[in-house]
Amino acid sequence: MTTVERGPVTSEQAARESKLLAGVPTDLLVGGRWVPSSSEERFAVEDPATGLELTTVADAGVEDGAAALDAAVAAQATWGRTAPRERAEVLRRAFDAVVARTDDLALLMTLEMGKSLAESRGEVTYGAEFLRWASEQAAHVAGRYLPAPDGKQRVLVAKKPAGPCLLITPWNFPLAMATRKIAPALAAGCTVVLKPAAETPLTALLFAQVLQEAGVPDGVVNVVPCTRAGDVTGPLIADPRLRKLSFTGSTAVGKQLLKQAADGVLRTSMELGGNAPFLVFEDADLDAAVEGAMLAKLRNGGEACTSANRFYVHSAVAEDFSRRLAERVAAVKVSRGTEDGAQVGPLINEKGRSKVADLVDDAVSRGARVLTGGSRVEGPGYFYAPTVLADVALGSRLLAEEIFGPVAPVATFDTEDEAVALANDTEYGLVAYAYTGSTARALRLVERLETGMLGINTGVISNPAAPFGGVKQSGIGREGGEEGIEEYLETVYAGIADPWG
Ligand code: NAP
């Protein structure tokens, strides 16, 4: 069984962590005030690298959720009428403030989520960019005015803030999933209640404090971490004052929320699970494909909705690709994310690690060859060795389910038709990756693959100017791009009598 160098946490590092944790707000943010939960209950947040408690956070209950929605509703009219330029400037200050707090936000994320500090810093940059992008969009929301085709009316199309929103976010990108929702919501003039994941509430709470300092008015952003998510969010979803639900998380929970939202015909955006295929054609640049595979698989330790989940490689190059990928994966530094040079940290919890282990065991029992990894890492925390599996049999569970860990299963194909059929053989459709030297093939894949996003000869996609989102059971709606802000705007059409008639 693999062991990893976790290294001692130096006393200097320990002091830095304690000081940061002591300064992070751990209560609920409701109407601009930091308050304990009405029950005074708190829950522990743990470091997945050690399994030890970092701190405790107020555990919102039903009343606290209701108070947060009251505050968002009370702030809506004023924020919705705040001049777009003023909203833009608040968001721009928020961007600057987040960037200025990069070190703190990154360390906090690493502590509660486990990813390496380098990746956490990358997430701060990525997450902050949504604030800058939204600040640039805020003053550009426009309607239109045109004559009806028969000339008998004028058509006025106006855009309005959708109204108070409930935002529910997952633990894997504790900052970016929050900024990707809060930034466009605020730009559009909406107020929000944020329910962060129970595993990673601290980043969201510090971010909320940064927003306050940047001048976000009281009640515009409310934050209610909790351990009984459904109990707290159910009544909010049923409340007719709530006008929008935006969720990022698993497809299973997304489906439940869609059912709840249907009762009130509540507007929803759903950023759900993925099962990304990574296709390597025989005409691909193999060095580039291996490099891209490292990024697409090991970014965020494989705990990303965009992680390459299934590698389908042309049989002429599969052996070469698998061997080279395994060499690179075997050399990855696995450790607590705060260690120098850390690349892959622990998984989020034992449940996540057991799922990864079960999926690998299932594939191996069906004949997969373990080229590297293939087991848990001994010791504290929830580490799993980065793994490459070759000759994975079709029908193995990990080709159908989200692995959410550092495991790369490789299977083969012989024709483009076969590759496309394998890639599309899933209920998910978030992202796909393809490596090919043929431009025509790349353009055919844009048309043939059932996916919301496609990386061509690149292992990482997503930026604030691009519409992020999925098709099929990977979701509804987009975050980022021109489309992102539309999720938080209502369209009103006024028909006006012919001014000449
Ligand atoms: P999850 O279990 O679905 O949880 C996501 C959020 O929903 C958490 O805040 C969770 O709270 C909350 N939640 C759970 N049950 C709920 C309920 N019955 N009612 C209301 N809220 C509920 O997902 P996760 O494990 O945190 O995140 C991993 C999943 O997110 C993966 O499937 C991944 O693909 C997906 N994801 C998608 C995108 C995208 O953009 N498409 C991005 C990132 C992640 P608790 O923490 O209290 O359970």
XYZ file of C-alpha atoms and ligand atoms in Angstrom:
549
model
C 0.000 0.000 0.000
C 1.254 3.482 -0.914
C 2.384 5.907 1.758
C 2.750 9.633 1.221
C 4.994 12.287 2.634
C 2.690 14.547 4.612
C 5.555 16.304 6.320
C 5.338 17.954 9.692
C 3.276 21.088 9.950
C 5.903 23.535 11.150
C 5.142 25.649 14.196
C 5.251 28.711 11.946
C 2.690 27.164 9.602
C 0.524 26.060 12.548
C 0.587 29.602 13.973
C -0.401 31.038 10.583
C -3.318 28.599 10.346
C -4.535 29.336 13.897
C -4.353 33.077 13.335
C -6.308 32.825 10.085
C -8.960 30.567 11.620
C -9.332 32.867 14.618
C -10.155 35.784 12.312
C -12.717 34.066 10.088
C -16.377 34.778 10.886
C -18.145 31.601 11.965
C -21.667 32.894 12.555
C -24.491 33.377 10.085
C -24.695 36.559 8.017
C -28.269 37.810 8.074
C -29.272 41.347 7.135
C -25.692 42.579 7.479
C -25.257 41.208 11.022
C -23.222 38.213 12.118
C -25.535 36.178 14.321
C -25.493 32.760 16.013
C -28.102 30.269 14.891
C -31.409 30.631 16.724
C -30.852 27.192 18.294
C -27.258 28.188 19.146
C -26.170 24.900 17.588
C -22.801 24.713 15.838
C -21.094 22.123 13.663
C -17.485 21.134 13.165
C -15.468 21.828 10.027
C -12.631 19.385 9.528
C -9.305 19.283 7.715
C -9.583 16.349 5.278
C -5.795 15.906 5.335
C -5.851 15.017 9.033
C -9.474 14.376 9.968
C -9.042 16.933 12.762
C -11.489 19.709 13.601
C -10.493 23.163 12.365
C -13.270 25.139 14.033
C -17.033 25.189 14.445
C -19.667 27.152 12.561
C -23.192 28.249 13.475
C -25.687 25.677 12.201
C -28.628 27.501 10.623
C -32.088 26.100 11.235
C -35.433 26.722 9.580
C -35.969 30.051 11.394
C -32.541 31.298 10.405
C -33.183 30.445 6.765
C -36.463 32.346 6.951
C -34.726 35.342 8.557
C -32.138 35.335 5.765
C -34.861 35.351 3.116
C -36.687 38.150 5.002
C -33.464 40.170 4.876
C -32.944 39.473 1.165
C -36.555 40.442 0.428
C -36.225 43.642 2.482
C -33.063 44.668 0.610
C -34.373 43.757 -2.866
C -36.217 46.949 -3.827
C -33.339 49.270 -2.942
C -30.621 47.083 -4.484
C -32.707 46.495 -7.602
C -33.044 50.272 -8.058
C -29.396 51.029 -7.248
C -27.775 52.567 -10.306
C -26.079 49.918 -12.464
C -22.839 51.888 -12.336
C -22.928 51.828 -8.535
C -23.541 48.069 -8.512
C -20.664 47.708 -10.977
C -18.360 49.658 -8.691
C -19.278 47.592 -5.639
C -18.458 44.446 -7.634
C -15.204 45.923 -8.883
C -14.214 46.771 -5.288
C -15.152 43.217 -4.342
C -12.849 41.907 -7.096
C -9.962 44.015 -5.776
C -10.693 42.978 -2.194
C -10.770 39.257 -3.027
C -7.495 39.529 -4.938
C -5.957 41.397 -1.988
C -7.022 38.542 0.316
C -5.692 35.788 -1.974
C -3.326 34.310 0.604
C -6.002 34.034 3.299
C -8.743 32.724 1.032
C -6.379 30.190 -0.546
C -5.088 28.853 2.747
C -8.598 28.602 4.151
C -9.751 26.638 1.112
C -6.815 24.294 1.374
C -7.515 23.738 5.051
C -11.205 22.912 4.716
C -11.247 21.295 1.279
C -7.785 19.760 0.904
C -6.567 20.918 -2.514
C -3.001 22.186 -2.865
C -2.245 25.811 -2.077
C -1.253 26.393 -5.704
C -4.685 25.170 -6.812
C -6.438 27.214 -4.154
C -4.633 30.327 -5.331
C -5.718 29.458 -8.865
C -9.303 29.209 -7.641
C -9.101 32.646 -6.026
C -7.933 34.094 -9.362
C -10.622 32.202 -11.274
C -13.354 33.025 -8.747
C -12.416 36.708 -8.540
C -12.631 37.018 -12.314
C -16.396 36.442 -12.118
C -16.650 39.529 -9.899
C -14.679 41.567 -12.438
C -16.676 40.190 -15.366
C -19.999 40.905 -13.609
C -18.829 44.415 -12.730
C -18.182 44.948 -16.443
C -21.604 43.572 -17.371
C -23.659 45.434 -14.756
C -23.899 48.691 -16.688
C -24.534 46.988 -20.029
C -27.860 45.296 -19.388
C -30.114 46.551 -22.144
C -33.595 46.056 -23.533
C -34.847 46.956 -27.024
C -37.498 48.915 -28.871
C -38.846 47.994 -32.271
C -41.930 48.245 -34.448
C -44.175 45.167 -34.579
C -44.038 43.536 -38.048
C -47.538 44.806 -38.926
C -46.575 48.347 -37.855
C -49.573 48.612 -35.530
C -47.668 48.531 -32.256
C -44.297 49.276 -30.829
C -42.525 46.557 -28.853
C -40.619 47.594 -25.735
C -38.464 44.875 -24.127
C -37.103 45.675 -20.675
C -34.856 43.666 -18.360
C -35.510 43.603 -14.604
C -33.795 41.858 -11.692
C -35.429 38.457 -11.142
C -35.692 39.149 -7.386
C -34.424 37.407 -4.254
C -32.388 34.274 -5.061
C -31.405 31.145 -3.181
C -27.912 29.960 -4.132
C -26.762 26.480 -3.091
C -23.113 25.576 -3.659
C -20.911 22.449 -3.358
C -17.655 21.904 -1.478
C -15.272 21.264 -4.367
C -14.788 24.913 -5.394
C -15.752 26.718 -2.193
C -15.045 30.221 -3.515
C -15.582 30.045 -7.262
C -18.978 28.343 -7.104
C -20.117 31.201 -4.837
C -18.670 34.027 -6.958
C -20.034 32.457 -10.150
C -23.539 32.915 -8.715
C -23.290 35.952 -6.444
C -21.477 38.169 -8.964
C -24.055 37.964 -11.786
C -26.958 38.026 -9.301
C -25.706 41.277 -7.771
C -24.889 42.758 -11.171
C -28.461 42.049 -12.266
C -29.821 43.732 -9.122
C -30.848 40.618 -7.187
C -30.330 39.970 -3.488
C -29.282 36.505 -2.345
C -29.275 33.865 0.356
C -26.233 31.610 0.002
C -26.247 28.067 1.439
C -22.650 26.823 1.175
C -21.715 23.150 1.540
C -21.432 21.908 5.114
C -17.871 20.637 4.464
C -16.581 24.053 3.358
C -18.504 26.946 4.902
C -15.445 28.938 6.020
C -14.380 30.216 2.599
C -17.931 31.397 1.928
C -18.083 33.179 5.275
C -14.755 34.949 4.758
C -15.817 35.873 1.234
C -19.056 37.339 2.615
C -17.053 39.425 5.061
C -14.864 40.670 2.191
C -18.037 41.627 0.292
C -19.281 43.600 3.296
C -15.967 45.430 3.471
C -16.205 46.163 -0.252
C -19.506 47.946 0.362
C -22.189 45.370 -0.439
C -25.178 46.787 1.470
C -26.759 44.948 4.396
C -29.182 42.217 3.393
C -27.972 41.974 -0.216
C -25.867 38.892 0.564
C -26.941 36.577 3.394
C -25.137 33.350 4.267
C -26.602 30.377 6.133
C -24.304 27.392 6.525
C -26.194 24.406 7.888
C -26.100 20.661 8.314
C -29.783 20.027 7.518
C -29.782 21.461 4.023
C -33.181 20.202 2.933
C -34.925 21.385 6.110
C -33.562 24.891 5.688
C -33.895 25.302 1.914
C -37.256 23.501 1.471
C -39.348 26.276 3.049
C -37.411 28.925 1.130
C -38.061 27.177 -2.186
C -41.759 27.027 -1.261
C -41.851 30.745 -0.326
C -43.450 32.792 -3.133
C -41.139 35.725 -2.348
C -38.178 33.685 -3.595
C -37.827 34.248 -7.346
C -34.833 32.188 -8.329
C -32.960 29.066 -7.291
C -29.434 28.495 -8.553
C -27.859 25.187 -7.575
C -24.470 23.623 -8.192
C -24.054 20.059 -7.002
C -24.954 16.492 -7.765
C -27.565 15.503 -10.304
C -29.426 13.513 -7.618
C -29.921 16.549 -5.370
C -30.587 18.776 -8.387
C -33.498 16.532 -9.387
C -35.001 16.785 -5.896
C -34.706 20.563 -5.974
C -36.274 20.741 -9.439
C -39.264 18.784 -8.128
C -39.613 21.186 -5.189
C -39.221 24.208 -7.464
C -41.929 22.897 -9.797
C -44.634 23.520 -7.192
C -44.074 27.269 -7.321
C -42.865 27.266 -10.958
C -39.688 28.796 -9.549
C -36.959 29.807 -12.008
C -33.956 27.522 -11.676
C -30.384 27.204 -12.867
C -28.834 23.779 -12.376
C -25.100 23.102 -12.645
C -25.004 19.356 -12.042
C -22.735 16.361 -12.289
C -20.572 15.321 -15.208
C -18.996 12.238 -16.758
C -16.513 13.842 -19.112
C -15.069 11.701 -21.905
C -11.479 12.453 -22.945
C -10.922 11.288 -26.519
C -7.460 10.789 -27.974
C -7.456 10.152 -31.724
C -4.666 8.449 -33.631
C -3.678 11.786 -35.236
C -3.284 13.578 -31.873
C -0.067 15.096 -30.536
C 0.490 12.521 -27.766
C 2.724 14.781 -25.649
C -0.005 17.403 -25.631
C -2.656 14.768 -24.933
C -0.770 13.442 -21.898
C -0.237 16.982 -20.630
C -3.927 17.762 -21.117
C -4.911 14.500 -19.451
C -2.899 15.416 -16.356
C -4.785 18.693 -16.084
C -8.198 17.342 -16.949
C -7.819 14.460 -14.502
C -5.778 15.746 -11.591
C -6.954 19.350 -11.363
C -8.688 19.647 -7.995
C -7.599 16.077 -7.226
C -10.162 14.809 -9.698
C -12.931 16.319 -7.558
C -14.328 18.551 -10.287
C -17.487 18.305 -12.352
C -15.215 18.942 -15.347
C -12.756 16.145 -14.467
C -12.005 13.739 -17.281
C -13.886 10.682 -16.066
C -13.301 8.283 -18.986
C -10.337 8.155 -21.360
C -11.166 6.663 -24.752
C -7.990 6.301 -26.759
C -7.516 5.013 -30.320
C -6.173 1.472 -30.105
C -3.089 2.401 -32.180
C -1.852 4.801 -29.481
C -3.575 3.520 -26.313
C -0.622 1.571 -24.906
C 1.799 4.453 -25.446
C -0.635 7.024 -24.035
C -1.459 4.913 -20.948
C 2.208 4.200 -20.179
C 3.221 7.850 -20.474
C 0.236 9.025 -18.443
C 1.016 6.455 -15.738
C 4.640 7.644 -15.530
C 3.498 11.230 -15.031
C 0.776 10.283 -12.525
C 3.160 8.109 -10.501
C 5.468 11.123 -10.054
C 2.777 13.392 -8.632
C 3.369 14.664 -5.105
C 0.501 13.618 -2.844
C 0.409 15.475 0.450
C -1.413 17.908 2.682
C -2.105 20.860 0.414
C 0.022 23.211 2.487
C 3.238 21.242 1.840
C 5.738 22.689 -0.622
C 5.189 21.291 -4.093
C 1.921 19.550 -3.160
C -0.046 18.515 -6.241
C -2.792 16.200 -5.055
C -4.322 16.485 -1.596
C -6.823 14.290 0.229
C -10.354 13.545 -0.906
C -13.054 15.452 0.915
C -14.166 12.690 3.307
C -14.255 8.944 3.875
C -17.489 8.598 1.925
C -15.834 10.148 -1.135
C -12.755 7.966 -0.733
C -14.760 4.749 -0.303
C -16.672 5.510 -3.483
C -13.408 5.931 -5.407
C -12.026 2.693 -3.934
C -15.216 0.769 -4.796
C -15.175 2.004 -8.388
C -11.527 1.028 -8.852
C -12.116 -2.398 -7.288
C -15.065 -2.966 -9.599
C -12.992 -2.101 -12.686
C -10.111 -4.324 -11.553
C -12.497 -7.213 -10.911
C -13.585 -6.878 -14.568
C -10.010 -7.109 -15.828
C -8.563 -3.590 -15.671
C -4.763 -3.416 -15.245
C -3.471 -1.065 -12.531
C -0.557 0.861 -14.079
C -0.069 3.005 -10.981
C -1.918 3.628 -7.700
C -5.061 1.639 -7.121
C -5.329 1.906 -3.348
C -5.979 4.115 -0.340
C -3.010 5.830 1.284
C -2.285 4.781 4.837
C -2.426 7.227 7.712
C -4.709 10.046 8.738
C -6.885 11.938 6.287
C -8.654 10.742 3.184
C -5.855 10.232 0.668
C -6.180 7.978 -2.352
C -3.201 7.254 -4.581
C -3.417 8.814 -8.061
C -4.274 5.920 -10.324
C -4.165 4.921 -13.974
C -6.089 1.854 -15.136
C -5.577 0.326 -18.596
C -7.789 -2.130 -20.514
C -10.880 -0.996 -18.652
C -13.811 -3.129 -19.721
C -16.917 -1.431 -21.089
C -19.608 -1.894 -18.459
C -17.282 -1.040 -15.593
C -19.087 1.250 -13.144
C -16.490 3.984 -13.272
C -17.229 4.590 -16.952
C -20.834 5.402 -16.044
C -20.546 7.124 -12.636
C -18.738 10.272 -11.565
C -15.473 9.049 -9.979
C -14.667 12.342 -8.208
C -11.124 11.302 -7.423
C -7.650 10.962 -8.987
C -8.371 7.895 -11.098
C -7.887 7.725 -14.878
C -9.526 4.706 -16.554
C -8.392 4.079 -20.138
C -10.433 2.133 -22.683
C -9.954 1.935 -26.440
C -11.819 2.632 -29.695
C -11.071 2.095 -33.389
C -13.188 4.595 -35.326
C -14.531 8.113 -34.873
C -18.091 6.766 -34.921
C -17.233 4.393 -32.090
C -15.554 7.179 -30.067
C -18.567 9.430 -30.470
C -20.973 6.637 -29.517
C -18.948 5.837 -26.381
C -18.665 9.517 -25.411
C -22.407 10.074 -25.799
C -23.377 6.870 -23.978
C -24.187 8.619 -20.686
C -27.022 10.587 -19.146
C -24.554 13.406 -18.467
C -23.449 16.119 -20.896
C -21.326 18.702 -19.119
C -17.959 18.679 -20.834
C -15.885 16.568 -23.216
C -12.250 16.760 -24.281
C -10.782 15.697 -27.594
C -7.230 15.575 -28.905
C -6.889 15.421 -32.660
C -4.667 16.900 -35.362
C -7.614 17.315 -37.717
C -9.524 20.599 -37.715
C -12.364 19.043 -39.649
C -12.683 16.281 -37.060
C -12.623 18.831 -34.250
C -15.452 20.758 -35.878
C -17.403 17.538 -36.472
C -17.048 16.738 -32.772
C -18.557 20.110 -31.824
C -21.623 18.964 -33.737
C -21.589 15.281 -32.769
C -20.842 15.249 -29.042
C -23.771 15.693 -26.663
C -22.114 18.173 -24.351
C -22.453 21.723 -23.113
C -18.704 22.346 -23.340
C -15.867 20.886 -25.372
C -12.106 21.223 -24.907
C -10.274 20.756 -28.223
C -6.578 19.983 -27.712
C -6.791 21.462 -24.212
C -7.381 19.879 -20.826
C -8.859 22.889 -19.052
C -11.731 25.056 -20.092
C -13.810 27.649 -18.238
C -13.377 31.352 -17.939
C -15.740 34.157 -16.988
C -16.396 35.213 -20.588
C -17.565 31.713 -21.563
C -20.996 30.155 -20.894
C -20.313 27.280 -18.476
C -22.975 24.612 -18.231
C -24.268 21.279 -19.361
C -26.901 19.495 -21.414
C -28.881 16.318 -20.616
C -28.747 15.559 -16.858
C -25.760 17.872 -16.329
C -27.956 20.881 -15.991
C -30.043 23.779 -17.111
C -28.695 27.292 -17.674
C -25.221 28.797 -17.934
C -22.787 30.637 -15.686
C -20.451 33.234 -17.164
C -20.414 34.738 -20.636
C -23.194 36.954 -21.947
C -25.576 34.237 -20.801
C -24.622 34.221 -17.096
C -26.369 37.436 -16.128
C -29.519 36.477 -18.037
C -30.142 33.767 -15.445
C -30.868 36.571 -12.954
C -32.917 38.862 -15.217
C -36.606 38.832 -16.058
C -37.741 39.962 -19.473
C -40.791 42.252 -19.649
C -42.420 43.075 -22.957
C -44.729 46.058 -23.295
C -46.871 46.390 -26.423
C -47.444 50.087 -27.148
C -50.164 51.429 -29.408
C -48.928 52.806 -32.736
C -47.793 56.365 -31.879
C -48.888 57.444 -35.402
C -52.302 55.883 -35.225
P -24.324 17.679 -3.337
O -24.281 16.601 -2.355
O -25.405 17.664 -4.374
O -24.381 19.034 -2.505
C -24.357 20.303 -3.121
C -25.018 21.307 -2.208
O -26.400 20.951 -2.060
C -24.438 21.354 -0.804
O -24.496 22.676 -0.331
C -25.391 20.455 -0.035
O -25.437 20.717 1.339
C -26.701 20.830 -0.682
N -27.735 19.829 -0.502
C -27.597 18.483 -0.328
N -28.818 17.913 -0.196
C -29.727 18.915 -0.286
C -31.159 18.963 -0.222
N -31.894 17.868 -0.048
N -31.760 20.163 -0.337
C -31.038 21.288 -0.523
N -29.685 21.308 -0.586
C -29.039 20.126 -0.480
O -22.976 17.812 -4.173
P -21.496 17.873 -3.584
O -21.100 16.509 -3.204
O -21.381 18.981 -2.613
O -20.710 18.339 -4.895
C -20.264 17.470 -5.858
C -21.219 17.468 -7.039
O -21.327 18.787 -7.573
C -20.695 16.628 -8.170
O -21.748 15.883 -8.715
C -20.192 17.669 -9.183
O -20.162 17.223 -10.498
C -21.165 18.765 -8.978
N -20.612 20.027 -9.460
C -21.119 20.557 -10.600
C -20.596 21.735 -11.107
C -21.135 22.340 -12.364
O -20.846 23.504 -12.614
N -21.894 21.620 -13.172
C -19.572 22.386 -10.421
C -19.071 21.819 -9.253
C -19.622 20.627 -8.770
P -24.601 19.792 2.366
O -23.192 20.154 2.160
O -25.111 20.180 3.688
O -24.900 18.373 1.998
